Amino acid sequence: MDWKDPAYLQDGSPAQIEVYRLLKKHLLFEKLSPYSPILVGTVPIGIHVAGSDLDLICAVSDFDAFEAAMIEAFRRERHFEIVRRVVAGLERIKVNFTLECWPIEIFAQSIRTVDQNGYRHMVVEARMLALFGPDFQSEIMRLKESGLKTEPAFAKALKLEGDPCLKLLELAEWTDEQLLALIVAD
């Protein structure tokens, strides 16, 4: 799967098709193109629930220029907010707004998008959904609908101990055979 090109959404669920139309209509990938944008999170892998947002990650080297570009591009959108912080020694910017009925979150760091945690989580989650089948996906959806966020839902379904985000990053390095052993051991 080429997660960098949102065209795959055209062949997905009705919600994924709607998101593709929204991305195209509002030129989101075009506006973010200098920053290697990738749509991550639950919508690309088909486990979104009511209230899910659209998470776009970006790679940034000049935070001042990125912030100015985001203000210029999105300041007129409903619920626009931009927050710039340093977390664990890394600068980041989070831009939030609403397009039509979808909450949008753009998250930028000075890390390549394919190396950011949001992307790595999504890729391993997609692998597990494909490997473990529809019953596992139904369990993830049930847990998410009960109020759990995505990574904690995966951790609970797999009976993983510790920080769910860190555990999923560990699993991202595992082979398919190692991942399948999680289910067999259950």
mmCIF file of C-alpha atoms in Angstrom:
data_model
loop_
_atom_site.group_PDB
_atom_site.id
_atom_site.type_symbol
_atom_site.label_atom_id
_atom_site.label_comp_id
_atom_site.label_asym_id
_atom_site.label_seq_id
_atom_site.Cartn_x
_atom_site.Cartn_y
_atom_site.Cartn_z
ATOM 1 C CA MET A 1 0.000 0.000 0.000
ATOM 2 C CA ASP A 2 1.310 3.436 -0.905
ATOM 3 C CA TRP A 3 0.063 5.427 2.069
ATOM 4 C CA LYS A 4 1.672 8.616 0.693
ATOM 5 C CA ASP A 5 -0.902 8.889 -2.108
ATOM 6 C CA PRO A 6 -4.477 9.131 -0.785
ATOM 7 C CA ALA A 7 -5.874 7.794 -4.085
ATOM 8 C CA TYR A 8 -6.366 4.390 -2.384
ATOM 9 C CA LEU A 9 -9.293 5.962 -0.505
ATOM 10 C CA GLN A 10 -11.310 6.093 -3.759
ATOM 11 C CA ASP A 11 -11.709 2.310 -3.603
ATOM 12 C CA GLY A 12 -12.600 2.145 0.075
ATOM 13 C CA SER A 13 -15.642 2.432 2.289
ATOM 14 C CA PRO A 14 -18.193 5.225 1.817
ATOM 15 C CA ALA A 15 -16.434 7.235 4.555
ATOM 16 C CA GLN A 16 -13.034 6.769 2.878
ATOM 17 C CA ILE A 17 -14.489 7.878 -0.465
ATOM 18 C CA GLU A 18 -15.975 10.933 1.276
ATOM 19 C CA VAL A 19 -12.588 11.735 2.823
ATOM 20 C CA TYR A 20 -10.872 11.424 -0.562
ATOM 21 C CA ARG A 21 -13.408 13.846 -2.051
ATOM 22 C CA LEU A 22 -12.831 16.255 0.861
ATOM 23 C CA LEU A 23 -9.038 16.103 0.486
ATOM 24 C CA LYS A 24 -9.332 16.815 -3.247
ATOM 25 C CA LYS A 25 -12.008 19.508 -2.977
ATOM 26 C CA HIS A 26 -10.045 21.466 -0.378
ATOM 27 C CA LEU A 27 -6.631 20.777 -1.969
ATOM 28 C CA LEU A 28 -5.184 19.605 1.339
ATOM 29 C CA PHE A 29 -2.388 17.512 -0.127
ATOM 30 C CA GLU A 30 -1.542 20.272 -2.585
ATOM 31 C CA LYS A 31 -1.356 22.877 0.199
ATOM 32 C CA LEU A 32 0.812 20.551 2.286
ATOM 33 C CA SER A 33 2.917 19.136 -0.572
ATOM 34 C CA PRO A 34 6.202 20.831 0.458
ATOM 35 C CA TYR A 35 5.989 18.909 3.748
ATOM 36 C CA SER A 36 5.559 15.280 2.527
ATOM 37 C CA PRO A 37 2.032 14.896 3.967
ATOM 38 C CA ILE A 38 0.553 11.514 4.830
ATOM 39 C CA LEU A 39 -2.980 10.835 6.045
ATOM 40 C CA VAL A 40 -2.597 8.597 9.101
ATOM 41 C CA GLY A 41 -4.836 7.302 11.856
ATOM 42 C CA THR A 42 -8.049 5.350 11.719
ATOM 43 C CA VAL A 43 -9.698 6.452 8.469
ATOM 44 C CA PRO A 44 -7.016 5.042 6.136
ATOM 45 C CA ILE A 45 -7.212 1.612 7.793
ATOM 46 C CA GLY A 46 -10.996 1.538 8.140
ATOM 47 C CA ILE A 47 -11.390 1.590 11.920
ATOM 48 C CA HIS A 48 -12.757 5.100 12.398
ATOM 49 C CA VAL A 49 -15.729 5.699 14.663
ATOM 50 C CA ALA A 50 -18.109 8.624 15.065
ATOM 51 C CA GLY A 51 -16.074 11.693 15.964
ATOM 52 C CA SER A 52 -12.823 10.433 14.434
ATOM 53 C CA ASP A 53 -10.667 13.174 12.981
ATOM 54 C CA LEU A 54 -8.460 13.257 9.919
ATOM 55 C CA ASP A 55 -4.820 13.182 10.964
ATOM 56 C CA LEU A 56 -2.259 14.508 8.514
ATOM 57 C CA ILE A 57 1.420 14.384 9.379
ATOM 58 C CA CYS A 58 4.091 16.605 7.860
ATOM 59 C CA ALA A 59 7.880 16.880 7.935
ATOM 60 C CA VAL A 60 9.160 20.394 8.598
ATOM 61 C CA SER A 61 12.588 21.981 8.723
ATOM 62 C CA ASP A 62 11.578 25.655 9.007
ATOM 63 C CA PHE A 63 8.891 25.901 11.671
ATOM 64 C CA ASP A 64 8.388 29.646 11.245
ATOM 65 C CA ALA A 65 7.700 29.236 7.523
ATOM 66 C CA PHE A 66 5.410 26.252 8.152
ATOM 67 C CA GLU A 67 3.437 28.132 10.793
ATOM 68 C CA ALA A 68 3.021 31.116 8.470
ATOM 69 C CA ALA A 69 1.922 28.825 5.618
ATOM 70 C CA MET A 70 -0.649 27.080 7.831
ATOM 71 C CA ILE A 71 -2.058 30.378 9.061
ATOM 72 C CA GLU A 72 -2.314 31.650 5.494
ATOM 73 C CA ALA A 73 -3.909 28.437 4.186
ATOM 74 C CA PHE A 74 -6.342 27.579 6.978
ATOM 75 C CA ARG A 75 -6.989 30.566 9.274
ATOM 76 C CA ARG A 76 -10.473 31.084 7.817
ATOM 77 C CA GLU A 77 -11.585 27.535 8.572
ATOM 78 C CA ARG A 78 -13.957 26.808 11.447
ATOM 79 C CA HIS A 79 -12.319 26.074 14.807
ATOM 80 C CA PHE A 80 -8.855 27.049 13.522
ATOM 81 C CA GLU A 81 -6.163 26.712 16.168
ATOM 82 C CA ILE A 82 -2.409 26.378 15.945
ATOM 83 C CA VAL A 83 -0.161 25.273 18.803
ATOM 84 C CA ARG A 84 3.610 25.184 18.701
ATOM 85 C CA ARG A 85 5.467 23.317 21.444
ATOM 86 C CA VAL A 86 8.611 21.453 22.317
ATOM 87 C CA VAL A 87 7.992 17.906 23.585
ATOM 88 C CA ALA A 88 10.842 15.600 24.604
ATOM 89 C CA GLY A 89 13.288 18.039 23.026
ATOM 90 C CA LEU A 90 11.519 18.045 19.647
ATOM 91 C CA GLU A 91 9.682 21.050 18.286
ATOM 92 C CA ARG A 92 6.260 20.362 16.837
ATOM 93 C CA ILE A 93 3.268 22.220 15.500
ATOM 94 C CA LYS A 94 -0.320 21.056 15.678
ATOM 95 C CA VAL A 95 -2.937 22.728 13.478
ATOM 96 C CA ASN A 96 -6.610 22.002 14.053
ATOM 97 C CA PHE A 97 -9.701 23.106 12.138
ATOM 98 C CA THR A 98 -12.902 21.703 10.686
ATOM 99 C CA LEU A 99 -13.664 21.103 7.011
ATOM 100 C CA GLU A 100 -17.292 20.329 6.323
ATOM 101 C CA CYS A 101 -18.116 17.790 9.059
ATOM 102 C CA TRP A 102 -14.557 16.483 9.567
ATOM 103 C CA PRO A 103 -12.204 17.653 12.319
ATOM 104 C CA ILE A 104 -8.720 18.024 10.813
ATOM 105 C CA GLU A 105 -5.427 17.761 12.691
ATOM 106 C CA ILE A 106 -2.145 18.543 10.968
ATOM 107 C CA PHE A 107 0.863 17.467 13.005
ATOM 108 C CA ALA A 108 4.365 18.539 11.987
ATOM 109 C CA GLN A 109 7.804 17.584 13.289
ATOM 110 C CA SER A 110 11.347 17.765 11.967
ATOM 111 C CA ILE A 111 11.198 14.000 11.364
ATOM 112 C CA ARG A 112 10.480 12.346 8.011
ATOM 113 C CA THR A 113 6.792 11.479 7.867
ATOM 114 C CA VAL A 114 7.484 7.754 7.352
ATOM 115 C CA ASP A 115 9.545 7.785 10.573
ATOM 116 C CA GLN A 116 6.938 9.575 12.701
ATOM 117 C CA ASN A 117 5.097 7.549 15.329
ATOM 118 C CA GLY A 118 1.661 8.212 13.823
ATOM 119 C CA TYR A 119 2.713 6.623 10.543
ATOM 120 C CA ARG A 120 4.524 3.717 12.187
ATOM 121 C CA HIS A 121 1.504 2.988 14.403
ATOM 122 C CA MET A 122 -0.864 3.030 11.423
ATOM 123 C CA VAL A 123 1.299 0.712 9.338
ATOM 124 C CA VAL A 124 1.618 -1.940 12.052
ATOM 125 C CA GLU A 125 -2.088 -1.623 12.869
ATOM 126 C CA ALA A 126 -2.943 -2.162 9.184
ATOM 127 C CA ARG A 127 -0.675 -5.217 9.089
ATOM 128 C CA MET A 128 -2.329 -6.699 12.165
ATOM 129 C CA LEU A 129 -5.837 -6.041 10.856
ATOM 130 C CA ALA A 130 -4.929 -7.839 7.620
ATOM 131 C CA LEU A 131 -3.192 -10.725 9.413
ATOM 132 C CA PHE A 132 -5.688 -11.283 12.217
ATOM 133 C CA GLY A 133 -8.891 -11.029 10.175
ATOM 134 C CA PRO A 134 -12.399 -9.625 10.550
ATOM 135 C CA ASP A 135 -13.048 -10.870 14.102
ATOM 136 C CA PHE A 136 -10.020 -8.941 15.327
ATOM 137 C CA GLN A 137 -11.152 -5.828 13.440
ATOM 138 C CA SER A 138 -14.606 -6.159 15.014
ATOM 139 C CA GLU A 139 -13.002 -6.362 18.463
ATOM 140 C CA ILE A 140 -10.940 -3.219 17.780
ATOM 141 C CA MET A 141 -14.079 -1.397 16.612
ATOM 142 C CA ARG A 142 -15.991 -2.546 19.706
ATOM 143 C CA LEU A 143 -13.215 -1.284 21.983
ATOM 144 C CA LYS A 144 -12.994 2.031 20.134
ATOM 145 C CA GLU A 145 -16.764 2.497 20.269
ATOM 146 C CA SER A 146 -16.573 1.902 24.035
ATOM 147 C CA GLY A 147 -14.310 4.963 24.252
ATOM 148 C CA LEU A 148 -10.757 3.639 23.947
ATOM 149 C CA LYS A 149 -8.300 5.405 21.686
ATOM 150 C CA THR A 150 -6.733 3.361 18.898
ATOM 151 C CA GLU A 151 -3.421 2.261 20.427
ATOM 152 C CA PRO A 152 -4.992 1.329 23.792
ATOM 153 C CA ALA A 153 -7.670 -0.657 21.899
ATOM 154 C CA PHE A 154 -4.987 -2.682 20.097
ATOM 155 C CA ALA A 155 -3.064 -3.187 23.348
ATOM 156 C CA LYS A 156 -6.179 -4.399 25.163
ATOM 157 C CA ALA A 157 -7.203 -6.745 22.330
ATOM 158 C CA LEU A 158 -3.690 -8.214 22.273
ATOM 159 C CA LYS A 159 -3.301 -8.206 26.080
ATOM 160 C CA LEU A 160 -0.140 -6.103 25.853
ATOM 161 C CA GLU A 161 1.326 -4.701 29.067
ATOM 162 C CA GLY A 162 2.818 -1.228 29.418
ATOM 163 C CA ASP A 163 2.508 1.921 27.327
ATOM 164 C CA PRO A 164 0.332 1.047 24.298
ATOM 165 C CA CYS A 165 2.064 3.558 22.014
ATOM 166 C CA LEU A 166 5.521 2.202 22.822
ATOM 167 C CA LYS A 167 4.354 -1.413 22.551
ATOM 168 C CA LEU A 168 2.954 -0.812 19.058
ATOM 169 C CA LEU A 169 6.231 0.790 17.990
ATOM 170 C CA GLU A 170 7.984 -2.390 19.158
ATOM 171 C CA LEU A 171 5.516 -4.528 17.184
ATOM 172 C CA ALA A 172 6.211 -2.427 14.086
ATOM 173 C CA GLU A 173 9.637 -4.097 13.954
ATOM 174 C CA TRP A 174 8.224 -7.631 14.159
ATOM 175 C CA THR A 175 7.773 -10.005 11.233
ATOM 176 C CA ASP A 176 4.304 -11.205 10.231
ATOM 177 C CA GLU A 177 5.111 -14.581 11.793
ATOM 178 C CA GLN A 178 5.972 -12.940 15.115
ATOM 179 C CA LEU A 179 2.763 -10.903 14.997
ATOM 180 C CA LEU A 180 0.675 -13.990 14.229
ATOM 181 C CA ALA A 181 2.201 -15.685 17.281
ATOM 182 C CA LEU A 182 0.468 -13.036 19.432
ATOM 183 C CA ILE A 183 -2.909 -14.415 18.386
ATOM 184 C CA VAL A 184 -1.910 -18.091 18.453
ATOM 185 C CA ALA A 185 -0.584 -17.657 22.005
ATOM 186 C CA ASP A 186 -3.944 -16.249 23.078
#
